[in-house]
GROMACS .gro file of C-alpha atoms in nm:
model
  297
    1MET     CA    1  22.950  38.083  13.079
    2ALA     CA    2  22.644  38.207  12.889
    3ASP     CA    3  22.865  38.303  12.596
    4LEU     CA    4  23.014  37.955  12.589
    5ILE     CA    5  22.668  37.792  12.587
    6ASP     CA    6  22.553  38.026  12.307
    7TYR     CA    7  22.867  37.942  12.109
    8LEU     CA    8  22.807  37.569  12.150
    9GLN     CA    9  22.437  37.601  12.068
   10PHE     CA   10  22.442  37.843  11.777
   11VAL     CA   11  22.785  37.787  11.620
   12LEU     CA   12  22.935  37.446  11.696
   13ALA     CA   13  22.615  37.239  11.709
   14PRO     CA   14  22.469  37.354  11.371
   15GLN     CA   15  22.809  37.307  11.207
   16ALA     CA   16  22.840  36.960  11.358
   17LEU     CA   17  22.491  36.879  11.225
   18ASN     CA   18  22.591  36.990  10.877
   19GLY     CA   19  22.901  36.774  10.908
   20LEU     CA   20  22.686  36.479  11.017
   21SER     CA   21  22.451  36.510  10.719
   22LEU     CA   22  22.752  36.533  10.486
   23GLY     CA   23  22.913  36.242  10.669
   24VAL     CA   24  22.610  36.018  10.624
   25ALA     CA   25  22.606  36.103  10.252
   26VAL     CA   26  22.978  36.026  10.213
   27VAL     CA   27  22.943  35.700  10.408
   28LEU     CA   28  22.659  35.590  10.178
   29MET     CA   29  22.888  35.652   9.881
   30ALA     CA   30  23.185  35.483  10.049
   31LEU     CA   31  22.982  35.176  10.152
   32GLY     CA   32  22.932  35.069   9.791
   33LEU     CA   33  23.299  35.130   9.715
   34THR     CA   34  23.428  34.939  10.014
   35ILE     CA   35  23.192  34.643   9.968
   36ILE     CA   36  23.299  34.608   9.604
   37PHE     CA   37  23.667  34.634   9.698
   38GLY     CA   38  23.633  34.403   9.996
   39LEU     CA   39  23.476  34.128   9.788
   40LEU     CA   40  23.611  34.170   9.436
   41ASP     CA   41  23.939  34.350   9.506
   42VAL     CA   42  23.822  34.600   9.244
   43ILE     CA   43  23.864  34.977   9.278
   44ASN     CA   44  23.551  35.098   9.103
   45MET     CA   45  23.650  35.428   8.941
   46ALA     CA   46  23.301  35.462   8.788
   47HIS     CA   47  23.131  35.476   9.128
   48GLY     CA   48  23.084  35.853   9.113
   49GLU     CA   49  22.918  35.830   8.773
   50PHE     CA   50  22.679  35.561   8.902
   51TYR     CA   51  22.592  35.807   9.178
   52ALA     CA   52  22.522  36.073   8.914
   53MET     CA   53  22.313  35.825   8.715
   54GLY     CA   54  22.096  35.766   9.021
   55ALA     CA   55  22.038  36.139   9.060
   56PHE     CA   56  21.948  36.184   8.691
   57LEU     CA   57  21.721  35.879   8.696
   58ALA     CA   58  21.540  36.029   8.995
   59LEU     CA   59  21.508  36.361   8.814
   60THR     CA   60  21.366  36.193   8.503
   61LEU     CA   61  21.119  35.977   8.692
   62ALA     CA   62  21.011  36.271   8.907
   63GLY     CA   63  20.936  36.456   8.582
   64LEU     CA   64  20.709  36.167   8.485
   65GLY     CA   65  20.518  36.205   8.810
   66VAL     CA   66  20.687  35.944   9.031
   67GLY     CA   67  20.689  36.056   9.395
   68PHE     CA   68  21.002  36.091   9.609
   69TRP     CA   69  20.923  35.794   9.835
   70ALA     CA   70  20.877  35.567   9.534
   71LEU     CA   71  21.210  35.692   9.392
   72LEU     CA   72  21.391  35.566   9.703
   73VAL     CA   73  21.287  35.213   9.600
   74LEU     CA   74  21.260  35.240   9.222
   75VAL     CA   75  21.599  35.397   9.141
   76PRO     CA   76  21.810  35.137   9.331
   77LEU     CA   77  21.605  34.861   9.165
   78LEU     CA   78  21.679  35.011   8.822
   79MET     CA   79  22.049  35.047   8.907
   80LEU     CA   80  22.080  34.679   9.009
   81PRO     CA   81  22.070  34.535   8.653
   82ILE     CA   82  22.305  34.811   8.534
   83GLY     CA   83  22.559  34.710   8.796
   84TRP     CA   84  22.504  34.340   8.725
   85LEU     CA   85  22.569  34.388   8.352
   86ALA     CA   86  22.876  34.605   8.418
   87GLU     CA   87  23.025  34.329   8.631
   88ARG     CA   88  22.936  34.052   8.385
   89TRP     CA   89  23.044  34.234   8.068
   90LEU     CA   90  23.353  34.414   8.197
   91ILE     CA   91  23.489  34.303   8.535
   92ALA     CA   92  23.431  33.930   8.488
   93ARG     CA   93  23.617  33.927   8.154
   94VAL     CA   94  23.947  34.030   8.315
   95PHE     CA   95  23.889  33.903   8.668
   96HIS     CA   96  24.127  33.609   8.635
   97SER     CA   97  24.392  33.803   8.448
   98ARG     CA   98  24.733  33.838   8.615
   99ASP     CA   99  24.702  34.216   8.573
  100ARG     CA  100  24.340  34.235   8.681
  101HIS     CA  101  24.397  34.513   8.936
  102ILE     CA  102  24.520  34.761   8.679
  103LEU     CA  103  24.283  34.628   8.410
  104THR     CA  104  23.972  34.665   8.626
  105LEU     CA  105  24.086  35.009   8.740
  106LEU     CA  106  24.131  35.121   8.378
  107LEU     CA  107  23.805  34.957   8.269
  108THR     CA  108  23.599  35.129   8.537
  109PHE     CA  109  23.781  35.458   8.476
  110GLY     CA  110  23.690  35.436   8.106
  111LEU     CA  111  23.336  35.334   8.190
  112GLY     CA  112  23.303  35.637   8.416
  113MET     CA  113  23.418  35.870   8.138
  114ILE     CA  114  23.167  35.717   7.897
  115LEU     CA  115  22.882  35.747   8.147
  116GLU     CA  116  22.970  36.109   8.223
  117ASP     CA  117  22.971  36.201   7.853
  118LEU     CA  118  22.642  36.017   7.799
  119LEU     CA  119  22.485  36.220   8.080
  120LYS     CA  120  22.613  36.541   7.917
  121LEU     CA  121  22.470  36.436   7.579
  122VAL     CA  122  22.130  36.345   7.720
  123TYR     CA  123  22.081  36.613   7.985
  124GLY     CA  124  22.325  36.887   7.882
  125PRO     CA  125  22.600  37.044   8.094
  126ASN     CA  126  22.375  37.270   8.303
  127THR     CA  127  22.298  37.226   8.670
  128LEU     CA  128  21.945  37.110   8.752
  129ARG     CA  129  21.783  37.161   9.091
  130PRO     CA  130  21.516  36.910   9.204
  131GLU     CA  131  21.242  37.023   9.438
  132ASN     CA  132  21.299  36.969   9.807
  133PRO     CA  133  21.067  36.677   9.893
  134ILE     CA  134  21.052  36.768  10.263
  135GLU     CA  135  21.016  37.141  10.313
  136GLY     CA  136  21.046  37.343  10.631
  137GLY     CA  137  21.248  37.305  10.945
  138THR     CA  138  21.232  37.194  11.306
  139GLU     CA  139  21.350  37.379  11.613
  140ILE     CA  140  21.561  37.162  11.841
  141LEU     CA  141  21.726  37.311  12.152
  142GLY     CA  142  21.694  37.656  12.005
  143MET     CA  143  21.841  37.556  11.667
  144PHE     CA  144  21.634  37.570  11.347
  145LEU     CA  145  21.723  37.260  11.148
  146PRO     CA  146  21.609  37.184  10.789
  147ASN     CA  147  21.372  36.888  10.788
  148TYR     CA  148  21.530  36.729  10.483
  149ARG     CA  149  21.875  36.719  10.645
  150LEU     CA  150  21.720  36.559  10.955
  151PHE     CA  151  21.551  36.303  10.732
  152LEU     CA  152  21.880  36.239  10.546
  153ILE     CA  153  22.063  36.174  10.874
  154GLY     CA  154  21.792  35.941  11.009
  155PHE     CA  155  21.736  35.752  10.683
  156GLY     CA  156  22.109  35.727  10.610
  157LEU     CA  157  22.194  35.590  10.957
  158ALA     CA  158  21.909  35.337  10.930
  159LEU     CA  159  22.033  35.230  10.586
  160ILE     CA  160  22.391  35.193  10.710
  161ALA     CA  161  22.266  34.978  11.001
  162ALA     CA  162  22.057  34.766  10.759
  163VAL     CA  163  22.360  34.707  10.531
  164TRP     CA  164  22.569  34.606  10.833
  165LEU     CA  165  22.298  34.365  10.953
  166VAL     CA  166  22.268  34.206  10.607
  167VAL     CA  167  22.644  34.159  10.573
  168PHE     CA  168  22.716  34.036  10.927
  169ARG     CA  169  22.392  33.882  11.052
  170THR     CA  170  22.235  33.697  10.758
  171GLY     CA  171  22.313  33.385  10.557
  172LEU     CA  172  22.347  33.596  10.244
  173GLY     CA  173  22.606  33.814  10.417
  174ALA     CA  174  22.790  33.502  10.534
  175MET     CA  175  22.814  33.383  10.171
  176VAL     CA  176  22.949  33.723  10.067
  177ARG     CA  177  23.211  33.724  10.341
  178ALA     CA  178  23.309  33.363  10.269
  179ALA     CA  179  23.355  33.444   9.899
  180ALA     CA  180  23.561  33.749   9.993
  181PHE     CA  181  23.780  33.552  10.234
  182ASP     CA  182  23.850  33.246  10.018
  183LYS     CA  183  23.662  33.206   9.692
  184ASP     CA  184  23.793  32.853   9.626
  185MET     CA  185  23.684  32.725   9.967
  186ALA     CA  186  23.347  32.900   9.934
  187SER     CA  187  23.297  32.751   9.589
  188SER     CA  188  23.376  32.400   9.717
  189LEU     CA  189  23.106  32.449   9.983
  190GLY     CA  190  22.844  32.528   9.718
  191VAL     CA  191  22.852  32.909   9.726
  192PRO     CA  192  22.776  33.044   9.374
  193VAL     CA  193  23.081  33.268   9.378
  194ARG     CA  194  23.034  33.427   9.036
  195ARG     CA  195  22.674  33.520   9.111
  196VAL     CA  196  22.778  33.652   9.452
  197TYR     CA  197  23.041  33.869   9.285
  198ALA     CA  198  22.797  34.007   9.026
  199GLY     CA  199  22.525  34.057   9.288
  200THR     CA  200  22.758  34.239   9.525
  201PHE     CA  201  22.887  34.469   9.252
  202ALA     CA  202  22.525  34.542   9.154
  203PHE     CA  203  22.440  34.609   9.518
  204GLY     CA  204  22.726  34.859   9.545
  205VAL     CA  205  22.604  35.033   9.230
  206ALA     CA  206  22.249  35.044   9.365
  207LEU     CA  207  22.379  35.208   9.684
  208ALA     CA  208  22.555  35.471   9.472
  209GLY     CA  209  22.229  35.534   9.283
  210LEU     CA  210  22.035  35.566   9.606
  211SER     CA  211  22.291  35.817   9.732
  212GLY     CA  212  22.223  36.018   9.417
  213VAL     CA  213  21.850  36.025   9.493
  214LEU     CA  214  21.908  36.134   9.852
  215LEU     CA  215  22.165  36.404   9.782
  216ALA     CA  216  22.015  36.558   9.469
  217PRO     CA  217  21.782  36.794   9.660
  218ILE     CA  218  22.079  36.931   9.859
  219TYR     CA  219  22.365  36.943   9.609
  220SER     CA  220  22.174  36.975   9.276
  221VAL     CA  221  22.224  36.752   8.971
  222PHE     CA  222  22.489  36.790   8.699
  223PRO     CA  223  22.689  36.543   8.487
  224THR     CA  224  23.019  36.586   8.677
  225MET     CA  225  22.859  36.568   9.022
  226GLY     CA  226  23.024  36.232   9.090
  227ARG     CA  227  23.368  36.394   9.106
  228ASP     CA  228  23.269  36.612   9.401
  229PHE     CA  229  23.200  36.314   9.625
  230ILE     CA  230  23.414  36.035   9.485
  231LEU     CA  231  23.745  36.182   9.604
  232MET     CA  232  23.615  36.216   9.960
  233ALA     CA  233  23.459  35.868   9.939
  234PHE     CA  234  23.792  35.716   9.833
  235THR     CA  235  23.965  35.900  10.119
  236VAL     CA  236  23.712  35.755  10.363
  237VAL     CA  237  23.764  35.403  10.227
  238ILE     CA  238  24.144  35.435  10.248
  239VAL     CA  239  24.144  35.577  10.603
  240GLY     CA  240  23.884  35.326  10.726
  241GLY     CA  241  24.064  35.034  10.565
  242MET     CA  242  24.002  34.913  10.211
  243GLY     CA  243  23.703  34.680  10.230
  244SER     CA  244  23.593  34.751  10.588
  245ILE     CA  245  23.232  34.856  10.645
  246GLN     CA  246  23.299  34.963  11.003
  247GLY     CA  247  23.602  35.156  10.887
  248ALA     CA  248  23.405  35.340  10.619
  249VAL     CA  249  23.142  35.447  10.875
  250VAL     CA  250  23.391  35.562  11.140
  251ALA     CA  251  23.623  35.735  10.892
  252GLY     CA  252  23.335  35.898  10.703
  253LEU     CA  253  23.177  36.051  11.012
  254LEU     CA  254  23.516  36.149  11.157
  255LEU     CA  255  23.662  36.314  10.847
  256THR     CA  256  23.348  36.510  10.760
  257GLN     CA  257  23.332  36.642  11.117
  258VAL     CA  258  23.694  36.753  11.087
  259GLN     CA  259  23.609  36.920  10.756
  260ALA     CA  260  23.299  37.093  10.892
  261LEU     CA  261  23.438  37.211  11.228
  262SER     CA  262  23.778  37.316  11.092
  263SER     CA  263  23.605  37.557  10.852
  264LEU     CA  264  23.502  37.761  11.161
  265TYR     CA  265  23.863  37.839  11.245
  266ILE     CA  266  24.056  37.823  10.918
  267SER     CA  267  23.977  37.917  10.560
  268PRO     CA  268  23.754  37.654  10.391
  269VAL     CA  269  24.020  37.615  10.120
  270TRP     CA  270  24.236  37.441  10.383
  271SER     CA  271  23.967  37.189  10.482
  272ASP     CA  272  24.044  36.944  10.201
  273PRO     CA  273  24.424  36.957  10.252
  274LEU     CA  274  24.361  36.894  10.624
  275VAL     CA  275  24.149  36.585  10.547
  276PHE     CA  276  24.404  36.450  10.299
  277GLY     CA  277  24.680  36.522  10.552
  278ILE     CA  278  24.495  36.300  10.801
  279MET     CA  279  24.478  36.030  10.534
  280VAL     CA  280  24.854  36.050  10.480
  281LEU     CA  281  24.915  36.040  10.858
  282VAL     CA  282  24.693  35.734  10.901
  283LEU     CA  283  24.868  35.556  10.613
  284MET     CA  284  25.207  35.631  10.769
  285VAL     CA  285  25.102  35.484  11.104
  286ARG     CA  286  24.865  35.210  10.979
  287PRO     CA  287  24.913  35.142  10.606
  288GLN     CA  288  24.617  34.901  10.615
  289GLY     CA  289  24.383  35.175  10.747
  290LEU     CA  290  24.196  35.187  11.077
  291PHE     CA  291  24.007  34.856  11.033
  292GLY     CA  292  24.048  34.527  10.851
  293ARG     CA  293  23.894  34.412  10.525
  294LEU     CA  294  23.544  34.276  10.468
  295GLY     CA  295  23.665  33.919  10.429
  296HIS     CA  296  23.870  33.944  10.746
  297ALA     CA  297  23.601  34.108  10.960
   0.00000   0.00000   0.00000
């Protein structure tokens, strides 16, 4: 019995905590993706590069003396106009095209490649490691847990709850959901649909930038860092249901726990195939994913 308790306390629990911190990070990435898809029906292939931009912006501003707590506010605010302009200059131009799904996918894919190369030109290809803003650790139930990961879990869960409250419990969120459900009806009721679209895309980009700020101290900063998370974020969005906030949260926390705990029993190289296998299984049973879309929620 004592061995079982030790195993739970010193092996399973720390691994589950690592999975939770990774899960919160992936959910933050997936939230922006799923909100943009749920409203605009656009698969934003540049989302990972916006995440990298947020991390590099944080690194630059920190070098100028801006503190970590200010970065949590400043970087998303700086990413908002970038997202707004990307929607206005690129997405909006092909939004009413008959082939807009493939056109927007190709546009954002090309945009992502440009952004990645720009980051390489400006910052170089090397990996940069920001300082940990919250040093030390805390002992909980005999486990020594890094303070920054505890902060990431708490802050991330609070942010996810705040996004959910805005979308489902405010007038602004009602306008967003109405525009997602039926843009013509929403427009006839006075909802500024085009501005809602641009604002929502910008909000998704700002979330990606904020994720970059939060994850930079753990995973370092490099121009291709978006690729590491974007594949998992897309998997989460697909399993949860394209456009579902609840689905992104449930799928993100579930899949990262599977990834973290499975690495205790099988080689880590099999963790990703296991996660993608779950995605395939879910799509075979429920092609629409676990939950409905934003406009149908």
